[in-house]
Tab-separated table of C-alpha atoms in Angstrom:
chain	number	residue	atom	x	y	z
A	5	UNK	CA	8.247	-41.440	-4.698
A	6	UNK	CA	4.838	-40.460	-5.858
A	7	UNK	CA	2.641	-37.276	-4.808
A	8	UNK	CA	-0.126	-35.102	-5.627
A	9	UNK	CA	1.911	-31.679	-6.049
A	10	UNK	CA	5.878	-31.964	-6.724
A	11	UNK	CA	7.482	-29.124	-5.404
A	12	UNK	CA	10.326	-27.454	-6.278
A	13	UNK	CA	12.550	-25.070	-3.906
A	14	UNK	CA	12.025	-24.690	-0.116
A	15	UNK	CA	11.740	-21.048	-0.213
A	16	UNK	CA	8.964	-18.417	1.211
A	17	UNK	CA	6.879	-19.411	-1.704
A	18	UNK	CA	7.414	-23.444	-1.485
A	19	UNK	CA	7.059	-23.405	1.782
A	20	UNK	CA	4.055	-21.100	2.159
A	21	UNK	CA	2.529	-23.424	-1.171
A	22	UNK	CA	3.165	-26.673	0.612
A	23	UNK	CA	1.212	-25.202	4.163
A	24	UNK	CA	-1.620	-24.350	1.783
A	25	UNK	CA	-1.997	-27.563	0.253
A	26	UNK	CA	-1.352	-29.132	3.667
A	27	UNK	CA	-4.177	-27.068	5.252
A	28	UNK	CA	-6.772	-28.130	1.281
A	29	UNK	CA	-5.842	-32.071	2.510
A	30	UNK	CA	-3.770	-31.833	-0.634
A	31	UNK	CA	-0.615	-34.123	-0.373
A	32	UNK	CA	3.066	-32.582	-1.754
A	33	UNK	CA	6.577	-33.052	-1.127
A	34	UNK	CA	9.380	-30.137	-1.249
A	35	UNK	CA	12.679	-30.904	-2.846
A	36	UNK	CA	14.796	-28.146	-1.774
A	37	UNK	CA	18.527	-28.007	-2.995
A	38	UNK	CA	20.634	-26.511	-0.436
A	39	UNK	CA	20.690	-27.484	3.553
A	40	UNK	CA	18.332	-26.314	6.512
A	41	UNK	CA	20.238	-23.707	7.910
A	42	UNK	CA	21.096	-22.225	4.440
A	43	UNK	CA	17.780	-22.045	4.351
A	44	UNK	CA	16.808	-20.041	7.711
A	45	UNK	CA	19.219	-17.602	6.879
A	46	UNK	CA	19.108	-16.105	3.441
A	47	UNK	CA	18.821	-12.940	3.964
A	48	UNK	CA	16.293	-11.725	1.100
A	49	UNK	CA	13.032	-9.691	1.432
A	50	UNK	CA	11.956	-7.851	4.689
A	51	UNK	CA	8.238	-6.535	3.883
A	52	UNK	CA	5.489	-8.313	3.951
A	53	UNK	CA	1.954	-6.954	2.219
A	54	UNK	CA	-1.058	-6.301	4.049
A	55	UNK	CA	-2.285	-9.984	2.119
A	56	UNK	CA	0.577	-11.715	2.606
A	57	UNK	CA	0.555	-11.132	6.873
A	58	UNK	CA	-3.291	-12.164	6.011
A	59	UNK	CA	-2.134	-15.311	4.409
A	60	UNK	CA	-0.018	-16.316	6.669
A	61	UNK	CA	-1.908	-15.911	9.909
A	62	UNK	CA	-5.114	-17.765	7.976
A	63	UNK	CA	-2.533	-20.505	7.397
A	64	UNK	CA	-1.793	-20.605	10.513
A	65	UNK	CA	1.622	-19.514	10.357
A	66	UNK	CA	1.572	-15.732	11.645
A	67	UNK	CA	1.338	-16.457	15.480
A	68	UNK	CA	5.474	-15.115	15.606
A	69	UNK	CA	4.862	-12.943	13.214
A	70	UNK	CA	2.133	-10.782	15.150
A	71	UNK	CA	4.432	-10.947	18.527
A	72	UNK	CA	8.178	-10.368	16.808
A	73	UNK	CA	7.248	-8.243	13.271
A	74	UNK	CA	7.009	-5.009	13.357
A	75	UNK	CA	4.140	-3.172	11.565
A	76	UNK	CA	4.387	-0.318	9.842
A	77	UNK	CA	1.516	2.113	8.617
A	78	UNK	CA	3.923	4.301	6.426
A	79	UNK	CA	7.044	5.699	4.853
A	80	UNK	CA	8.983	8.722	4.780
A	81	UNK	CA	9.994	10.260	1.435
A	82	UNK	CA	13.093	12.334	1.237
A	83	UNK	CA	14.033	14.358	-1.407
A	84	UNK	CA	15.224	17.943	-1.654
A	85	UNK	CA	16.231	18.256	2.181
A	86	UNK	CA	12.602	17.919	2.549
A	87	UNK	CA	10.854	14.974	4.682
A	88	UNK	CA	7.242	13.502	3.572
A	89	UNK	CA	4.867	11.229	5.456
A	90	UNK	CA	2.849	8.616	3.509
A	91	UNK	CA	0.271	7.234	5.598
A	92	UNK	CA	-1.025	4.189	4.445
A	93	UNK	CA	-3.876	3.438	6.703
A	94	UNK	CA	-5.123	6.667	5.911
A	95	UNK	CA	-4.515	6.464	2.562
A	96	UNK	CA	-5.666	2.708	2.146
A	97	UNK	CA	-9.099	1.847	3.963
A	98	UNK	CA	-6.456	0.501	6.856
A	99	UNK	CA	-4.161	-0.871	5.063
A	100	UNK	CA	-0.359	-1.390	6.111
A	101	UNK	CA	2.520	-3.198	5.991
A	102	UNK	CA	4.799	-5.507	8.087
A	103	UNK	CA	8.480	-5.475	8.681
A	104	UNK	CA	9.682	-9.363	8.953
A	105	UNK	CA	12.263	-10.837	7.508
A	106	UNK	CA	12.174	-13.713	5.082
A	107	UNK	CA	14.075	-15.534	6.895
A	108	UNK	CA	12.070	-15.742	9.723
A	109	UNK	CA	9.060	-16.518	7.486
A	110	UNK	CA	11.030	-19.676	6.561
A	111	UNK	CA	11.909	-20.812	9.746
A	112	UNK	CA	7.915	-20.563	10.517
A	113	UNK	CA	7.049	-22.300	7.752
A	114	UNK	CA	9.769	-24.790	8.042
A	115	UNK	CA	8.956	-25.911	11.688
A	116	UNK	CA	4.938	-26.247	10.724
A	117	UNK	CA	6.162	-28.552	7.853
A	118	UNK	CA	8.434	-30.586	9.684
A	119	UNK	CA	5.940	-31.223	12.575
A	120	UNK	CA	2.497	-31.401	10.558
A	121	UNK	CA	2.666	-31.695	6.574
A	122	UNK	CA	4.523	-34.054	4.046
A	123	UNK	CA	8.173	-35.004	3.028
A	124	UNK	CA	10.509	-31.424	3.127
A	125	UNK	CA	13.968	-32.524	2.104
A	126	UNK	CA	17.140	-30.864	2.373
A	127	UNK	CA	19.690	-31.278	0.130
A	128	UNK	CA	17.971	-32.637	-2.690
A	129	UNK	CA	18.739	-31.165	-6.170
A	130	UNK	CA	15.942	-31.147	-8.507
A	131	UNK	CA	17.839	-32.063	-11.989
A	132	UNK	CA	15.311	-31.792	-14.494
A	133	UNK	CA	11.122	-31.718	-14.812
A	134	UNK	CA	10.448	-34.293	-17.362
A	135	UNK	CA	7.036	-34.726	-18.968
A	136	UNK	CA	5.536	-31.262	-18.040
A	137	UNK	CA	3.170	-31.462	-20.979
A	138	UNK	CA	1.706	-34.383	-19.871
A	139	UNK	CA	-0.675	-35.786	-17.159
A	140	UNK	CA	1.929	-37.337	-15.284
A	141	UNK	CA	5.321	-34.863	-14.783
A	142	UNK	CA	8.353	-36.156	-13.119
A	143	UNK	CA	10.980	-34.718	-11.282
A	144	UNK	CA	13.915	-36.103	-11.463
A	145	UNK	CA	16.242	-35.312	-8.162
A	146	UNK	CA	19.463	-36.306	-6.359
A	147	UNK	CA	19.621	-37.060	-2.633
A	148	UNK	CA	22.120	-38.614	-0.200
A	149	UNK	CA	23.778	-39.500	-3.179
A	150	UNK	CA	21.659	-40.740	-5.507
A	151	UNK	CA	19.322	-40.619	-8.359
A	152	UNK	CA	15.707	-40.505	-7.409
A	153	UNK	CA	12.197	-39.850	-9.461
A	154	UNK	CA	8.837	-37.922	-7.896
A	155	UNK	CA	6.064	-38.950	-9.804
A	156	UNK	CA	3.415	-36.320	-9.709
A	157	UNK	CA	-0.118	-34.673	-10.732
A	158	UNK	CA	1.242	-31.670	-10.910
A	159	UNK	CA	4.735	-29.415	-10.398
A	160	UNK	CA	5.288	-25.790	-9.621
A	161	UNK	CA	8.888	-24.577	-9.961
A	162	UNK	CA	9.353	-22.346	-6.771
A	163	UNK	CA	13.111	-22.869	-7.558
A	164	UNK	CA	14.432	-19.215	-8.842
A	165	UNK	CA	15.454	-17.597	-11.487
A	166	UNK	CA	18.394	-20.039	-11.718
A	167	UNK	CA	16.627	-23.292	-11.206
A	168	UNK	CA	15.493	-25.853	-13.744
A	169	UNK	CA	11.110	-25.661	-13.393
A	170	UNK	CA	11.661	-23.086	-16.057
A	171	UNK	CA	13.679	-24.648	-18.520
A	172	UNK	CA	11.021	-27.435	-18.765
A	173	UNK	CA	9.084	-25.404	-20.922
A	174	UNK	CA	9.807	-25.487	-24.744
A	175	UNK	CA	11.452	-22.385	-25.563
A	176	UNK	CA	9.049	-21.997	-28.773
A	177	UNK	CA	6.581	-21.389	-26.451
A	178	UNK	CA	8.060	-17.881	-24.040
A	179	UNK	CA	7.948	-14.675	-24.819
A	180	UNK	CA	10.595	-12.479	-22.261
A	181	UNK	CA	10.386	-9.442	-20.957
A	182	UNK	CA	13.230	-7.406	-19.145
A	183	UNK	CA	14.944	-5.283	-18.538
A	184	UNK	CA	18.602	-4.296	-16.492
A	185	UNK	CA	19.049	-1.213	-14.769
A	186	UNK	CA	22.947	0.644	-14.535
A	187	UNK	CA	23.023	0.245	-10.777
A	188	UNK	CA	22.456	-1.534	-7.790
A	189	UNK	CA	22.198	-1.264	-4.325
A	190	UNK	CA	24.986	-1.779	-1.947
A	191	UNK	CA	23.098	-3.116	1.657
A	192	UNK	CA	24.444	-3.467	4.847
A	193	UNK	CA	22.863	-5.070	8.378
A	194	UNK	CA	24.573	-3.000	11.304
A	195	UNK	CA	23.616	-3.820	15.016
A	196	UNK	CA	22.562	-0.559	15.550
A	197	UNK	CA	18.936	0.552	16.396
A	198	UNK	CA	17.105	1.951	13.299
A	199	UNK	CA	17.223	5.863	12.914
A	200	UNK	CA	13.839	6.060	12.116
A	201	UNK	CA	10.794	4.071	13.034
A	202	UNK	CA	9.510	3.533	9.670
A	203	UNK	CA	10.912	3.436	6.420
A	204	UNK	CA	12.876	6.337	4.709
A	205	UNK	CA	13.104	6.519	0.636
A	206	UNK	CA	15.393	9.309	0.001
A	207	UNK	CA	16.024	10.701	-3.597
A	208	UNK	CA	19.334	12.894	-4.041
A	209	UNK	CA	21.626	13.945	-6.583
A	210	UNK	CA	24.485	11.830	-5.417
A	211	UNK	CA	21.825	8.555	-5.717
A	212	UNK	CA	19.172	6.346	-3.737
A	213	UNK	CA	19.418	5.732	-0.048
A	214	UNK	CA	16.883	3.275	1.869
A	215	UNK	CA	16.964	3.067	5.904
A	216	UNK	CA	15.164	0.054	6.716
A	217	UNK	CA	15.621	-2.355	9.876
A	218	UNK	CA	14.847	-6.131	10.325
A	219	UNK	CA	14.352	-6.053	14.083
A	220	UNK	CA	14.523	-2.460	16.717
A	221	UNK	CA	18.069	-3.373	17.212
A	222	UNK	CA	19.633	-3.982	13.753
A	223	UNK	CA	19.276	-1.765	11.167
A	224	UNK	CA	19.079	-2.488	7.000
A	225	UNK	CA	20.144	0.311	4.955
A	226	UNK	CA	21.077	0.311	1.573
A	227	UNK	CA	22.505	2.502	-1.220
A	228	UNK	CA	22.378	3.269	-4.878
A	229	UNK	CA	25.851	2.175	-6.454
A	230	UNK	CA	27.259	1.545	-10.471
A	231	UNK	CA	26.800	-1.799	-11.486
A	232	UNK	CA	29.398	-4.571	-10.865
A	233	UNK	CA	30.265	-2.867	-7.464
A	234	UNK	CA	32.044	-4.820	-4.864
A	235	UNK	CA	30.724	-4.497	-2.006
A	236	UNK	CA	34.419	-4.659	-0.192
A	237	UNK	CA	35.494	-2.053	-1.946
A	238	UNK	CA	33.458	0.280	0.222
A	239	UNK	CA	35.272	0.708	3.736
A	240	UNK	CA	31.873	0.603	6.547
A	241	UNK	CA	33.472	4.585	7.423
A	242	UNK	CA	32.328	5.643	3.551
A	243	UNK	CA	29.291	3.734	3.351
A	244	UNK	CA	28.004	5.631	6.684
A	245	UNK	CA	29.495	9.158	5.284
A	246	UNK	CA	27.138	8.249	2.071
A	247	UNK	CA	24.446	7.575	4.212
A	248	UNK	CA	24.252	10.536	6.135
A	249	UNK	CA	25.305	12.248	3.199
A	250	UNK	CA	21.702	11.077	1.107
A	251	UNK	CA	19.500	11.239	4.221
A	252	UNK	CA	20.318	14.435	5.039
A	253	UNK	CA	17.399	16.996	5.894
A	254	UNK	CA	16.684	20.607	6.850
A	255	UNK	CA	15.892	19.950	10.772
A	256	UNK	CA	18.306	18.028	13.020
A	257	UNK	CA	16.940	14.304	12.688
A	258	UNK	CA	20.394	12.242	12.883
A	259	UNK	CA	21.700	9.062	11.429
A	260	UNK	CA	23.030	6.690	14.083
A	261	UNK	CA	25.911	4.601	13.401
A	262	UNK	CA	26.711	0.892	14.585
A	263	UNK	CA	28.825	-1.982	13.775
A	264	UNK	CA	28.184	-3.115	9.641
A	265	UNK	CA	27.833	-7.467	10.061
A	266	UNK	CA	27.342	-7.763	6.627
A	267	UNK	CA	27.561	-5.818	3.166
A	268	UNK	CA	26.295	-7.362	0.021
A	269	UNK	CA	25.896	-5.948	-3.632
A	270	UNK	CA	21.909	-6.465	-5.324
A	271	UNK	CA	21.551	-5.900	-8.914
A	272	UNK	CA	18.787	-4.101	-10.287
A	273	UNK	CA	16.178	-5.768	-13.147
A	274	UNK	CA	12.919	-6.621	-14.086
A	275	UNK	CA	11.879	-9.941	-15.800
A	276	UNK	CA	8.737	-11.729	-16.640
A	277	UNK	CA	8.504	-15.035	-18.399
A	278	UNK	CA	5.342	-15.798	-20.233
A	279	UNK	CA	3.686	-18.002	-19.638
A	280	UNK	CA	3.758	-19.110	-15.990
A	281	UNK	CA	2.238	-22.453	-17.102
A	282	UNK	CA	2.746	-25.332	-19.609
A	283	UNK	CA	0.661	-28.877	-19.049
A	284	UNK	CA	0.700	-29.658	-15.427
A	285	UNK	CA	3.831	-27.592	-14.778
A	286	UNK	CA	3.192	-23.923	-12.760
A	287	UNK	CA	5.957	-21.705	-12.279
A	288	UNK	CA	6.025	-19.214	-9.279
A	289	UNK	CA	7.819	-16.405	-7.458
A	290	UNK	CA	11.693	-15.330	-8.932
A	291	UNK	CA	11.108	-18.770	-11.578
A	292	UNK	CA	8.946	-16.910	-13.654
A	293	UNK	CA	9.363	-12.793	-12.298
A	294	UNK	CA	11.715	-10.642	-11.033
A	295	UNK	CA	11.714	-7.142	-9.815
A	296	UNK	CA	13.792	-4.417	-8.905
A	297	UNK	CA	13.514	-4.287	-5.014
A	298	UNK	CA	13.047	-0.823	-4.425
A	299	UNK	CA	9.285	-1.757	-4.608
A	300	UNK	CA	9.239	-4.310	-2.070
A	301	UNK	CA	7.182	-6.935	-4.282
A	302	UNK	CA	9.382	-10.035	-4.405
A	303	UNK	CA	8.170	-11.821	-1.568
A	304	UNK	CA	4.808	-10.940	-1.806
A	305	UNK	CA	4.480	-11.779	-5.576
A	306	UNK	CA	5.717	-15.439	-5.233
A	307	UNK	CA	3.272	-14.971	-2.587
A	308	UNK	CA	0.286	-13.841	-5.008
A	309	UNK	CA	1.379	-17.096	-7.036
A	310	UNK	CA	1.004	-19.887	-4.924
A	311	UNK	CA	-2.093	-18.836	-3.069
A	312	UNK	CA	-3.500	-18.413	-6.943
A	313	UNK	CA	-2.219	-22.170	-7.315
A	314	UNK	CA	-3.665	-23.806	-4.163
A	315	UNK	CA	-7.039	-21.673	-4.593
A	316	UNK	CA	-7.210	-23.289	-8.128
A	317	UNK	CA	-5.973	-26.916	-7.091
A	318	UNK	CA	-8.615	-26.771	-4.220
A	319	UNK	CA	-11.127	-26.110	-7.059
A	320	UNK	CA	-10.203	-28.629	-9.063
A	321	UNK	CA	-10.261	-31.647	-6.549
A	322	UNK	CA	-13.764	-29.891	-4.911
A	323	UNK	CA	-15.678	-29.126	-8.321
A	324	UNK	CA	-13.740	-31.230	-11.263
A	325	UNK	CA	-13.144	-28.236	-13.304
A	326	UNK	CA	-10.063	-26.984	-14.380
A	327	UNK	CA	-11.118	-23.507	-15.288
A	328	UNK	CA	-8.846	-21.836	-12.652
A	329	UNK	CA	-5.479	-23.785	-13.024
A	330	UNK	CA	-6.134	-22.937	-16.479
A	331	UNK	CA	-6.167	-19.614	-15.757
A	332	UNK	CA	-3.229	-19.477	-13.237
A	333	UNK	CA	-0.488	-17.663	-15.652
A	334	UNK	CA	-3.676	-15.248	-16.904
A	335	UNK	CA	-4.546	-14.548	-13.128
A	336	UNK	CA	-0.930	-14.053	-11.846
A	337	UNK	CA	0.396	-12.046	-14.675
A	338	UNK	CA	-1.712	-9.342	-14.287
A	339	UNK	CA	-0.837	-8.991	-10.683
A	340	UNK	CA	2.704	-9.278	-11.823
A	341	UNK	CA	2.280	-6.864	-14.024
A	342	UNK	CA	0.979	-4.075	-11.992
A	343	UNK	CA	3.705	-4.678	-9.629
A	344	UNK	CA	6.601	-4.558	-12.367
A	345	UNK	CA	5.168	-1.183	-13.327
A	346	UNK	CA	4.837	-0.108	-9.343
A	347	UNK	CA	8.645	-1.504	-9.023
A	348	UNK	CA	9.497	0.289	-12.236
A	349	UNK	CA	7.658	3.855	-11.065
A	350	UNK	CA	9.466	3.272	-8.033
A	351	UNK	CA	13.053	2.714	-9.390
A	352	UNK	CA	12.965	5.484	-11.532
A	353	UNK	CA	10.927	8.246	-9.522
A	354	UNK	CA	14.348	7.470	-6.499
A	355	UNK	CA	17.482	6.668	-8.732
A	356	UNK	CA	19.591	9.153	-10.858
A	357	UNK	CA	20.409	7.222	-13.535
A	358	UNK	CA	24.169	8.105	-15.077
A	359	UNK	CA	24.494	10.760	-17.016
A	360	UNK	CA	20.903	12.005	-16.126
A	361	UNK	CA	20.417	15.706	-16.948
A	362	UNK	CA	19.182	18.758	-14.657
A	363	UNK	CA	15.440	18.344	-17.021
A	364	UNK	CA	15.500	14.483	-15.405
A	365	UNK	CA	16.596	15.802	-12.335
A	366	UNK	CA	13.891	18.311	-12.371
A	367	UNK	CA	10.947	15.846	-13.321
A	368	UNK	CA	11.825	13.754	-10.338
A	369	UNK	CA	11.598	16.293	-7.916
A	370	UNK	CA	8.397	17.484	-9.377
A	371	UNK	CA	6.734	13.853	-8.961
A	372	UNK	CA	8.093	13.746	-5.697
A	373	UNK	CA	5.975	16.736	-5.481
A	374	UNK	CA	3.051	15.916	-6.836
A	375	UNK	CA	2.766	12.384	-4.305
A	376	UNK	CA	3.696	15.039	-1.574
A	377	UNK	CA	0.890	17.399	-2.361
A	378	UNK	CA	-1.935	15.665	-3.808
A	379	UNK	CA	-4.089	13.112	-2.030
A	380	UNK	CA	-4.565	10.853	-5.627
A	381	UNK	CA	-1.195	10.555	-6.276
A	382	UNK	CA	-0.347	9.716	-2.639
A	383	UNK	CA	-2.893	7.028	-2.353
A	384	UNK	CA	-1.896	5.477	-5.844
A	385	UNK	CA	1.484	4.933	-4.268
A	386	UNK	CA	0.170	3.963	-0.922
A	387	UNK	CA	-1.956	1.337	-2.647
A	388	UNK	CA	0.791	-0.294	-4.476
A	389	UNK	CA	3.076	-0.393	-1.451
A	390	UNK	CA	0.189	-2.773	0.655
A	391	UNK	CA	-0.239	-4.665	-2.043
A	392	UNK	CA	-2.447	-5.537	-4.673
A	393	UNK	CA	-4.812	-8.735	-4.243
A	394	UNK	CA	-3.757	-11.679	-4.164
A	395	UNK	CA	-4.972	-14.289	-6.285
């Protein structure tokens, strides 16, 4: 098989790379390891950025979006028994947020594929990128069975953090940065209609809660637990105790209980791998960054990535200069890096971390204060929740 762009993983970010391409008159086929409906229903990320609704309706992919997402022009921060508005539009020029899941982003993504742009196969395992550093990579896959090759221009690992884009690159050449946190977050769906309209971040001594939804009749909700939890371990009577427990304020707003579907542990860390680019291979999303998801940035980085890739491609084939694919890890990093400090101000402004003293305690409850009370330090958060741009 031969193409323009190989690429690798049918995620949010291959997916939404592929339509972009698709929509430059840029050829590409997706090799994507696991099946269709795996696919449509890994539950991941469930906020999209002000850009990334933007990008997806100019790609023509945000028509189900607009009539099934919910959007949201705040959040509520708890802390102290106390409940604070954060009012992005306000606070933004506009700005806001929308509430749909990623796997619903898939599934739109997937259909347009299927119907309008090039090959998307299921079930083909990328084994190894061969030849990055030259002008003609290879990816060498398996599919009903056997051993194929893509021959390509170009490749961009979309594959995750456990995929193989990113071991393609000589090791001489990365630097790493990371970093683990002593906790994770223990996350339930429950067919129960949220408790809140918007978003609650509540800070307490006994740790992090989140109430978040994925439709207005099933609830997401998630809480701060010791690493290595199991998730079974936690009968759905003590996680809803816990909940009400952390939410809990000084007027008579009420957490509603429902039937838990599903209950999942998600470790907590930041990573970056530098660089996002070596020859003609271009890593993207979880490949190249991770970040703790108390942010919300996941999704919307690997978004920031490929519409930095296609923008640059498009360049390339209009103007025959390669000044912005050379520039793509540059471009993307410091995005990425704004948003790993936004994830890590996040993290550590709403978690207790073990062993943390009354002085931490203290300083937490005083920033909390400070976004509560001044207009700067509200719109500085407010700005990094709807996103930073893209590209």
């Amino acid at each position: 098989m031969r193409t323009t762009v190989g690429i690798i993983g049918a995620g949010p970010a291959g997916l939404l790379l592929a339509r972009l391409l698709h929509n430059a008159g840029i050829d590409s086929v997706v090799l994507e390891s696991r099946d269709r409906a795996y696919v449509e229903r890994r539950q991941r990320a469930g906020i999209l950025e002000q850009g990334t609704a933007d990008v997806l309706r100019a790609a023509g992919a945000g028509a189900r979006m607009d009539r099934e997402g919910l959007r949201h022009d705040g959040i509520e921060l708890r802390f102290d028994r106390r409940r604070h508005r954060v009012d992005f539009p306000a606070l933004t020029g506009g700005r806001s947020v929308m509430v749909y899941a990623q796997t619903e982003v898939c599934k739109d993504l997937i259909a347009l594929q299927l119907a309008e742009g090039g090959p998307l196969l299921f079930e083909a395992e990328a084994l190894a990128v061969e030849d990055a550093g030259t002008d003609a990579p290879r990816v060498r896959f398996r599919h009903e069975g056997r051993e194929d090759v893509l021959e390509c221009e170009y490749v961009v690992g979309c594959d995750g953090f456990w995929g193989v884009a990113r071991k393609a690159v000589p090791p001489e050449l990365v630097q790493v940065f990371e970093r683990t946190y002593p906790f994770g977050w223990l996350g339930i769906l429950a067919d129960v209609p949220p408790s809140h309209d918007e978003l609650v971040y509540a800070r307490h001594d006994r740790g992090f809660a989140l109430l978040s939804m994925r439709s207005p009749s099933v609830s997401r909700l998630y809480l701060q637990v010791p690493d290595g939890t199991d998730a079974e371990a936690w009968s759905d009577e003590a996680i809803w105790d816990e909940l009400e427990r952390r939410f809990e304020t000084a007027d008579d707003w009420r957490l509603e209980r429902g039937p838990i579907t599903q209950k999942s542990v998600t470790p907590m860390r930041s990573y970056v791998h530098e660089p996002m680019r070596h020859g003609r291979l271009f890593l993207a999303g979880d490949a190249a960054h991770i970040v703790p998801p108390t942010g919300a940035k996941g999704l919307n980085l690997a978004a920031g990535d490929v519409v930095t890739f296609a923008r640059a491609l498009a360049h390339r084939q209009q103007t025959g200069s390669p000044e912005l694919l050379d520039a793509y890890s540059e471009t993307c990093l410091r995005r990425i890096w704004q948003a790993e400090r936004f994830s890590y101000d996040m993290t550590t402004l709403l978690h207790r971390a073990p062993g943390a003293t009354g002085f931490e305690d203290r300083l937490q409850l005083a920033r909390l204060d400070r976004i509560a009370s001044s207009r700067a330090a509200e719109t500085d958060l407010a700005e990094g929740y709807t996103g930073f741009p893209l590209g």
